[in-house]
Amino acid sequence: MIMAIALAIIVAASVLFHIVNPWWITPLASNWKSMDDTLTITLVITGLFFVVINLFVVYTLVRFRHREGVRAVRQPESKSLERWLIGVTTVGIIALLAPGLVVYANYVKTPHDALTLEVLGQQWQWRFRFAGADGKLGLTETRFVSATNPFGLDPADAAGQDDILIAADEVHLPLGKPVNVLLRSHDVLHDFYVPPFRARMNMVPGQVSTFWFTPTVTGRYEALCSQLCGVGHPNMRAHVVVEDAASFQAWHNALPTFAAMQANVRAAAAAGAGAGSLAERGRALADAKGCVACHTIDGSPRVGPTWKGLYGKTESLRDGSTAKVDEKFLRDFIREPQARGVKGFAPVMPKIELSDEELAALVAYIQTLGGPPAQAAGEQKAQR
Ligand code: CUA
């Protein structure tokens, strides 16, 4: 009897919670009302089954409870009951699945006048690309990916020269224009998800996936990665700004093309590789290799130690020893992250392929971010 009462309370509380809960769908920022309707259909059908089945269990618990002198009668088979159950279940499952097929078919069928936006995912950051004046995205290939060409654009492809590259975690979109989203990943499975748009799609290494939507409400929306993709996954965030056409055009016009970016790289190389530019290359590398997902440069802790004030600091290691963070320590640590763990941090740093020159640039960059404050003050005193 207690079980029956408990079940009845669970059913009543679940229905009540659904009615009074404050987490209703956010203001619509896309055209995907059909997706909301599909979710509602799913909720109603599963909710109905939940209530009916649990109330049936309550009924049987009460009706067939143990009584002296009453014995249960075995009824091995009931053809008509089975037919009913199969029929109702079949209709229920069709009603659950069919609307989703229709919505999905529309979801990947982009309208002709759509603006094409490429989203590139990488552990653990986002990049974006628009087609340039020619309206065509240039070819990309994994073998072209480098610190100076993070999109992996084919330098020989004419269509790619005017492509507009956004190596940052914010992208703008014009209000009311359909956007065709092409998704690529450089390494593992990611998923581009902007919750208020109710639109998301997996990004699979080696293929381009696609969906489309129309932003219908201006604002700044958070985009996040929705597939567990490693230790930096929770930091893999970006923003999508939806604004009127004029503001979008102004923002868009200020962005560099692939050709301009490559010219900058060549100019920097021609200017020579002094200490300053070595650290500058290190900064670009930290960005390109995704180090920044786990290491901040402003002193705030993340998955790994902050790089601010790291150089010259004495770290406690997991084996109980201490070590001064100098050039050799950093080189050895980045080459073999699992060899010596730093106390207070999980041993999750991946081994990253770096050339000797890239390693030197990265260490030079960390060096520019300064030493520990107490020690810096001590050195100043010593100099006086
Ligand atoms: Cu990328 Cu999670």
Short mmCIF file of C-alpha atoms and ligand atoms in Angstrom, two decimals:
data_model
loop_
_atom_site.label_atom_id
_atom_site.label_comp_id
_atom_site.label_asym_id
_atom_site.label_seq_id
_atom_site.Cartn_x
_atom_site.Cartn_y
_atom_site.Cartn_z
CA MET A 1 0.00 0.00 0.00
CA ILE A 2 2.88 2.35 0.83
CA MET A 3 4.33 1.69 -2.66
CA ALA A 4 0.99 2.55 -4.25
CA ILE A 5 0.72 5.84 -2.36
CA ALA A 6 4.35 6.74 -3.15
CA LEU A 7 3.84 6.08 -6.86
CA ALA A 8 0.63 8.12 -6.94
CA ILE A 9 2.44 11.03 -5.28
CA ILE A 10 5.33 10.79 -7.80
CA VAL A 11 2.88 10.94 -10.71
CA ALA A 12 0.95 13.90 -9.27
CA ALA A 13 4.18 15.76 -8.36
CA SER A 14 5.67 15.22 -11.85
CA VAL A 15 2.62 16.63 -13.59
CA LEU A 16 2.45 19.54 -11.15
CA PHE A 17 6.17 20.27 -11.61
CA HIS A 18 5.74 20.39 -15.37
CA ILE A 19 2.94 22.94 -15.01
CA VAL A 20 4.62 25.27 -12.49
CA ASN A 21 8.30 24.94 -13.49
CA PRO A 22 9.99 28.18 -14.57
CA TRP A 23 12.22 26.67 -17.29
CA TRP A 24 10.12 27.24 -20.34
CA ILE A 25 11.68 27.64 -23.76
CA THR A 26 13.60 30.94 -24.17
CA PRO A 27 12.43 33.66 -26.61
CA LEU A 28 12.72 32.28 -30.10
CA ALA A 29 15.80 33.41 -32.04
CA SER A 30 15.34 31.11 -34.99
CA ASN A 31 12.79 29.77 -37.40
CA TRP A 32 12.65 26.40 -35.72
CA LYS A 33 9.18 26.51 -34.20
CA SER A 34 8.62 23.10 -35.78
CA MET A 35 11.45 21.80 -33.58
CA ASP A 36 9.69 23.15 -30.48
CA ASP A 37 6.44 21.55 -31.64
CA THR A 38 8.21 18.20 -32.07
CA LEU A 39 9.59 18.48 -28.55
CA THR A 40 6.09 19.23 -27.25
CA ILE A 41 4.66 16.19 -29.08
CA THR A 42 7.42 14.02 -27.57
CA LEU A 43 6.77 15.39 -24.11
CA VAL A 44 3.01 14.87 -24.35
CA ILE A 45 3.30 11.29 -25.61
CA THR A 46 5.99 10.19 -23.14
CA GLY A 47 4.19 12.09 -20.36
CA LEU A 48 0.92 10.34 -21.15
CA PHE A 49 2.59 6.91 -21.13
CA PHE A 50 4.35 7.77 -17.85
CA VAL A 51 1.10 8.75 -16.13
CA VAL A 52 -1.00 5.87 -17.52
CA ILE A 53 1.55 3.12 -16.78
CA ASN A 54 2.28 4.34 -13.26
CA LEU A 55 -1.41 4.76 -12.41
CA PHE A 56 -2.00 1.24 -13.74
CA VAL A 57 0.69 -0.04 -11.35
CA VAL A 58 -1.00 1.87 -8.50
CA TYR A 59 -4.34 0.29 -9.42
CA THR A 60 -2.93 -3.27 -9.50
CA LEU A 61 -1.09 -2.75 -6.20
CA VAL A 62 -4.36 -1.79 -4.52
CA ARG A 63 -6.75 -4.10 -6.36
CA PHE A 64 -4.61 -7.24 -6.12
CA ARG A 65 -3.04 -6.69 -2.70
CA HIS A 66 -2.56 -9.75 -0.46
CA ARG A 67 -5.73 -11.00 1.23
CA GLU A 68 -6.31 -14.09 3.36
CA GLY A 69 -7.88 -16.98 1.47
CA VAL A 70 -7.67 -15.31 -1.95
CA ARG A 71 -5.38 -16.92 -4.52
CA ALA A 72 -4.22 -15.45 -7.81
CA VAL A 73 -5.32 -17.19 -10.99
CA ARG A 74 -2.70 -17.74 -13.68
CA GLN A 75 -3.67 -16.44 -17.09
CA PRO A 76 -0.85 -17.36 -19.47
CA GLU A 77 -1.95 -15.52 -22.59
CA SER A 78 -4.45 -12.93 -23.74
CA LYS A 79 -4.42 -12.46 -27.49
CA SER A 80 -6.70 -9.44 -27.51
CA LEU A 81 -4.69 -7.63 -24.78
CA GLU A 82 -1.47 -8.26 -26.71
CA ARG A 83 -2.99 -6.86 -29.90
CA TRP A 84 -4.08 -3.76 -28.06
CA LEU A 85 -0.67 -3.21 -26.49
CA ILE A 86 1.19 -3.74 -29.77
CA GLY A 87 -1.21 -1.41 -31.58
CA VAL A 88 -1.02 1.43 -29.05
CA THR A 89 2.79 1.15 -28.75
CA THR A 90 3.21 1.20 -32.54
CA VAL A 91 1.08 4.31 -32.93
CA GLY A 92 2.95 5.97 -30.05
CA ILE A 93 6.39 5.27 -31.53
CA ILE A 94 5.37 6.41 -35.01
CA ALA A 95 4.00 9.62 -33.52
CA LEU A 96 7.29 10.11 -31.66
CA LEU A 97 9.58 9.54 -34.66
CA ALA A 98 7.72 10.80 -37.74
CA PRO A 99 7.62 14.56 -36.94
CA GLY A 100 11.38 14.47 -36.24
CA LEU A 101 12.10 13.09 -39.72
CA VAL A 102 10.19 15.95 -41.35
CA VAL A 103 11.89 18.59 -39.19
CA TYR A 104 15.35 17.11 -39.81
CA ALA A 105 14.82 17.02 -43.57
CA ASN A 106 14.05 20.76 -43.51
CA TYR A 107 16.88 21.42 -41.09
CA VAL A 108 19.57 20.29 -43.55
CA LYS A 109 17.88 21.69 -46.68
CA THR A 110 19.34 25.19 -46.94
CA PRO A 111 17.49 27.94 -48.82
CA HIS A 112 19.30 29.35 -51.88
CA ASP A 113 19.75 32.90 -50.59
CA ALA A 114 21.45 31.82 -47.37
CA LEU A 115 24.65 33.39 -46.08
CA THR A 116 27.32 30.71 -45.67
CA LEU A 117 29.17 30.55 -42.37
CA GLU A 118 31.83 27.97 -41.71
CA VAL A 119 32.44 26.99 -38.10
CA LEU A 120 35.71 25.25 -37.33
CA GLY A 121 36.09 23.37 -34.07
CA GLN A 122 39.37 22.42 -32.48
CA GLN A 123 40.43 21.40 -28.99
CA TRP A 124 39.34 23.78 -27.46
CA GLN A 125 38.33 26.79 -29.43
CA TRP A 126 36.17 28.07 -32.26
CA ARG A 127 37.03 29.75 -35.54
CA PHE A 128 34.72 31.13 -38.22
CA ARG A 129 34.98 31.77 -41.94
CA PHE A 130 32.83 33.60 -44.49
CA ALA A 131 33.17 33.33 -48.25
CA GLY A 132 34.70 36.50 -49.69
CA ALA A 133 33.50 38.67 -52.58
CA ASP A 134 33.37 35.68 -54.94
CA GLY A 135 30.82 33.97 -52.69
CA LYS A 136 32.88 30.77 -52.67
CA LEU A 137 34.76 29.18 -49.80
CA GLY A 138 38.31 28.15 -50.68
CA LEU A 139 39.50 24.55 -50.46
CA THR A 140 40.94 23.35 -47.19
CA GLU A 141 43.12 20.40 -46.33
CA THR A 142 44.51 19.11 -43.07
CA ARG A 143 48.08 19.11 -44.36
CA PHE A 144 47.96 22.92 -44.78
CA VAL A 145 47.08 23.50 -41.12
CA SER A 146 49.84 25.37 -39.29
CA ALA A 147 50.23 28.09 -36.67
CA THR A 148 50.08 30.72 -39.43
CA ASN A 149 47.30 28.99 -41.39
CA PRO A 150 45.01 27.61 -38.68
CA PHE A 151 42.11 27.09 -41.10
CA GLY A 152 44.19 24.84 -43.36
CA LEU A 153 43.30 26.83 -46.47
CA ASP A 154 44.95 25.76 -49.70
CA PRO A 155 47.32 28.66 -50.54
CA ALA A 156 47.12 27.78 -54.25
CA ASP A 157 43.32 27.96 -54.47
CA ALA A 158 42.16 31.28 -55.94
CA ALA A 159 38.69 30.95 -54.37
CA GLY A 160 40.20 30.99 -50.88
CA GLN A 161 42.23 34.21 -51.23
CA ASP A 162 39.31 36.52 -50.40
CA ASP A 163 37.83 34.26 -47.70
CA ILE A 164 37.18 36.17 -44.51
CA LEU A 165 38.73 34.58 -41.44
CA ILE A 166 37.76 35.07 -37.82
CA ALA A 167 40.31 33.54 -35.49
CA ALA A 168 38.33 34.59 -32.42
CA ASP A 169 35.46 33.27 -30.39
CA GLU A 170 32.85 35.78 -31.51
CA VAL A 171 30.96 35.91 -34.78
CA HIS A 172 28.27 38.32 -35.96
CA LEU A 173 25.21 37.49 -38.07
CA PRO A 174 22.69 39.74 -39.82
CA LEU A 175 19.12 39.73 -38.54
CA GLY A 176 16.49 37.95 -40.59
CA LYS A 177 18.81 36.38 -43.17
CA PRO A 178 19.02 32.58 -43.41
CA VAL A 179 22.45 31.27 -42.45
CA ASN A 180 23.86 28.08 -43.90
CA VAL A 181 26.22 26.68 -41.27
CA LEU A 182 29.02 24.38 -42.45
CA LEU A 183 30.85 22.58 -39.66
CA ARG A 184 34.34 21.13 -39.62
CA SER A 185 36.57 19.72 -36.91
CA HIS A 186 40.36 19.56 -36.89
CA ASP A 187 40.70 16.83 -34.28
CA VAL A 188 37.85 15.13 -32.43
CA LEU A 189 34.06 15.21 -32.28
CA HIS A 190 32.70 18.63 -31.29
CA ASP A 191 29.18 20.05 -31.51
CA PHE A 192 28.24 23.64 -32.28
CA TYR A 193 25.25 24.54 -30.16
CA VAL A 194 23.55 27.90 -29.60
CA PRO A 195 20.77 27.05 -27.13
CA PRO A 196 18.47 30.05 -27.82
CA PHE A 197 18.49 29.19 -31.56
CA ARG A 198 17.48 25.65 -30.65
CA ALA A 199 19.94 24.58 -33.34
CA ARG A 200 22.99 22.35 -33.07
CA MET A 201 24.99 19.87 -35.09
CA ASN A 202 27.90 17.51 -34.53
CA MET A 203 31.23 18.36 -36.15
CA VAL A 204 32.92 15.21 -37.35
CA PRO A 205 36.62 15.15 -38.25
CA GLY A 206 37.05 14.50 -41.96
CA GLN A 207 33.61 15.61 -43.08
CA VAL A 208 31.48 18.74 -43.38
CA SER A 209 28.12 18.68 -41.62
CA THR A 210 25.49 21.32 -42.16
CA PHE A 211 22.30 22.93 -40.89
CA TRP A 212 20.60 26.28 -41.33
CA PHE A 213 18.61 28.77 -39.33
CA THR A 214 17.39 32.36 -39.49
CA PRO A 215 18.24 34.62 -36.55
CA THR A 216 15.01 36.44 -35.71
CA VAL A 217 15.87 38.31 -32.51
CA THR A 218 18.88 40.61 -32.03
CA GLY A 219 21.19 39.92 -29.12
CA ARG A 220 24.39 38.29 -28.00
CA TYR A 221 24.02 34.56 -27.57
CA GLU A 222 26.41 32.07 -26.08
CA ALA A 223 27.50 29.16 -28.24
CA LEU A 224 28.97 26.08 -26.65
CA CYS A 225 30.48 22.78 -27.53
CA SER A 226 28.00 20.05 -26.83
CA GLN A 227 30.13 16.93 -27.18
CA LEU A 228 32.58 15.94 -24.47
CA CYS A 229 35.85 16.57 -26.32
CA GLY A 230 38.56 16.47 -23.64
CA VAL A 231 39.69 18.36 -20.54
CA GLY A 232 39.14 21.79 -22.12
CA HIS A 233 35.57 20.98 -23.19
CA PRO A 234 33.81 23.26 -20.64
CA ASN A 235 35.96 26.19 -21.81
CA MET A 236 35.02 25.71 -25.46
CA ARG A 237 32.64 28.64 -25.67
CA ALA A 238 31.91 31.40 -28.17
CA HIS A 239 29.38 34.14 -28.79
CA VAL A 240 27.06 34.79 -31.70
CA VAL A 241 25.94 38.41 -32.06
CA VAL A 242 22.77 38.98 -34.07
CA GLU A 243 22.46 42.57 -35.29
CA ASP A 244 20.87 44.65 -38.06
CA ALA A 245 22.30 44.45 -41.57
CA ALA A 246 24.20 47.78 -41.37
CA SER A 247 26.02 46.92 -38.12
CA PHE A 248 26.82 43.48 -39.48
CA GLN A 249 28.26 44.96 -42.68
CA ALA A 250 30.42 47.39 -40.71
CA TRP A 251 31.79 44.56 -38.57
CA HIS A 252 32.25 42.31 -41.59
CA ASN A 253 34.16 44.95 -43.59
CA ALA A 254 36.82 45.25 -40.88
CA LEU A 255 37.77 41.57 -41.03
CA PRO A 256 40.97 40.37 -42.75
CA THR A 257 40.97 38.17 -45.83
CA PHE A 258 43.14 35.07 -46.12
CA ALA A 259 45.43 36.87 -48.61
CA ALA A 260 45.91 39.82 -46.24
CA MET A 261 46.65 37.49 -43.34
CA GLN A 262 49.25 35.55 -45.34
CA ALA A 263 50.87 38.84 -46.42
CA ASN A 264 51.12 39.82 -42.74
CA VAL A 265 52.77 36.52 -41.92
CA ARG A 266 55.33 36.98 -44.74
CA ALA A 267 56.02 40.57 -43.66
CA ALA A 268 56.60 39.45 -40.07
CA ALA A 269 58.93 36.69 -41.24
CA ALA A 270 60.87 39.14 -43.43
CA ALA A 271 61.23 41.53 -40.48
CA GLY A 272 63.44 38.88 -38.85
CA ALA A 273 63.07 36.57 -35.90
CA GLY A 274 64.11 38.69 -32.93
CA ALA A 275 63.25 37.86 -29.31
CA GLY A 276 60.03 39.86 -29.55
CA SER A 277 58.78 38.04 -32.61
CA LEU A 278 59.73 34.65 -31.13
CA ALA A 279 57.44 35.33 -28.16
CA GLU A 280 54.84 36.66 -30.60
CA ARG A 281 54.97 33.38 -32.50
CA GLY A 282 54.63 31.58 -29.16
CA ARG A 283 51.47 33.54 -28.46
CA ALA A 284 50.02 32.56 -31.85
CA LEU A 285 50.99 28.94 -31.18
CA ALA A 286 49.32 28.91 -27.75
CA ASP A 287 46.20 30.02 -29.58
CA ALA A 288 46.55 27.61 -32.49
CA LYS A 289 47.34 24.57 -30.35
CA GLY A 290 44.52 25.29 -27.93
CA CYS A 291 46.79 25.80 -24.87
CA VAL A 292 44.65 28.80 -23.94
CA ALA A 293 41.69 26.55 -23.16
CA CYS A 294 43.45 25.29 -20.03
CA HIS A 295 46.04 28.00 -19.23
CA THR A 296 45.03 31.60 -18.63
CA ILE A 297 47.38 34.57 -18.86
CA ASP A 298 45.52 36.74 -16.34
CA GLY A 299 46.28 34.76 -13.18
CA SER A 300 42.93 33.00 -12.88
CA PRO A 301 43.11 29.24 -12.40
CA ARG A 302 41.71 26.81 -14.93
CA VAL A 303 42.41 23.17 -15.75
CA GLY A 304 46.15 23.90 -15.71
CA PRO A 305 48.32 26.52 -13.94
CA THR A 306 48.01 30.10 -15.15
CA TRP A 307 50.98 31.30 -17.19
CA LYS A 308 50.96 34.68 -15.49
CA GLY A 309 53.92 34.82 -13.14
CA LEU A 310 54.76 31.18 -13.82
CA TYR A 311 58.29 31.63 -15.11
CA GLY A 312 60.86 31.41 -12.29
CA LYS A 313 58.29 30.19 -9.80
CA THR A 314 59.06 27.14 -7.63
CA GLU A 315 56.41 24.47 -8.17
CA SER A 316 55.62 21.58 -5.84
CA LEU A 317 55.53 18.33 -7.76
CA ARG A 318 53.33 15.37 -7.08
CA ASP A 319 56.25 13.16 -6.04
CA GLY A 320 56.94 15.56 -3.14
CA SER A 321 59.91 17.31 -4.71
CA THR A 322 60.02 20.93 -5.87
CA ALA A 323 61.34 22.39 -9.09
CA LYS A 324 62.07 25.85 -10.40
CA VAL A 325 60.11 26.68 -13.55
CA ASP A 326 62.88 27.62 -15.93
CA GLU A 327 63.46 27.08 -19.63
CA LYS A 328 64.58 23.48 -19.21
CA PHE A 329 61.71 22.59 -16.88
CA LEU A 330 59.13 24.01 -19.32
CA ARG A 331 60.69 22.28 -22.32
CA ASP A 332 60.81 18.92 -20.54
CA PHE A 333 57.29 19.35 -19.17
CA ILE A 334 55.71 20.25 -22.53
CA ARG A 335 57.56 17.37 -24.24
CA GLU A 336 56.54 14.82 -21.57
CA PRO A 337 53.55 16.21 -19.64
CA GLN A 338 52.93 12.96 -17.77
CA ALA A 339 56.51 12.47 -16.54
CA ARG A 340 56.28 14.92 -13.62
CA GLY A 341 52.91 16.07 -12.30
CA VAL A 342 52.42 19.44 -10.63
CA LYS A 343 50.67 19.26 -7.26
CA GLY A 344 47.08 20.48 -7.28
CA PHE A 345 46.48 19.77 -10.98
CA ALA A 346 45.05 16.64 -12.57
CA PRO A 347 47.46 14.81 -14.91
CA VAL A 348 45.41 15.59 -18.00
CA MET A 349 47.74 17.61 -20.20
CA PRO A 350 47.96 16.04 -23.66
CA LYS A 351 51.24 15.55 -25.48
CA ILE A 352 51.30 18.09 -28.29
CA GLU A 353 53.45 17.70 -31.39
CA LEU A 354 55.84 20.66 -31.53
CA SER A 355 59.02 21.28 -33.46
CA ASP A 356 62.08 22.45 -31.48
CA GLU A 357 61.56 25.92 -32.87
CA GLU A 358 57.88 25.96 -31.89
CA LEU A 359 58.77 24.75 -28.40
CA ALA A 360 61.31 27.57 -28.05
CA ALA A 361 58.69 30.12 -29.17
CA LEU A 362 56.15 28.81 -26.65
CA VAL A 363 58.67 28.92 -23.79
CA ALA A 364 59.76 32.44 -24.83
CA TYR A 365 56.11 33.51 -24.73
CA ILE A 366 55.56 32.06 -21.24
CA GLN A 367 58.73 33.86 -20.16
CA THR A 368 57.28 37.23 -21.25
CA LEU A 369 54.31 36.70 -18.93
CA GLY A 370 56.54 37.37 -15.95
CA GLY A 371 57.70 35.71 -12.75
CA PRO A 372 56.04 35.37 -9.34
CA PRO A 373 55.27 38.75 -7.70
CA ALA A 374 57.20 38.12 -4.43
CA GLN A 375 60.31 37.07 -6.28
CA ALA A 376 60.12 40.02 -8.69
CA ALA A 377 60.02 42.40 -5.69
CA GLY A 378 63.01 40.58 -4.14
CA GLU A 379 65.03 40.90 -7.35
CA GLN A 380 64.29 44.62 -7.50
CA LYS A 381 65.55 45.04 -3.94
CA ALA A 382 68.71 43.13 -4.78
CA GLN A 383 69.35 45.38 -7.75
CA ARG A 384 69.13 48.57 -5.68
CU1 CUA B 1 34.60 20.61 -28.20
CU2 CUA B 1 33.49 19.78 -26.28
#
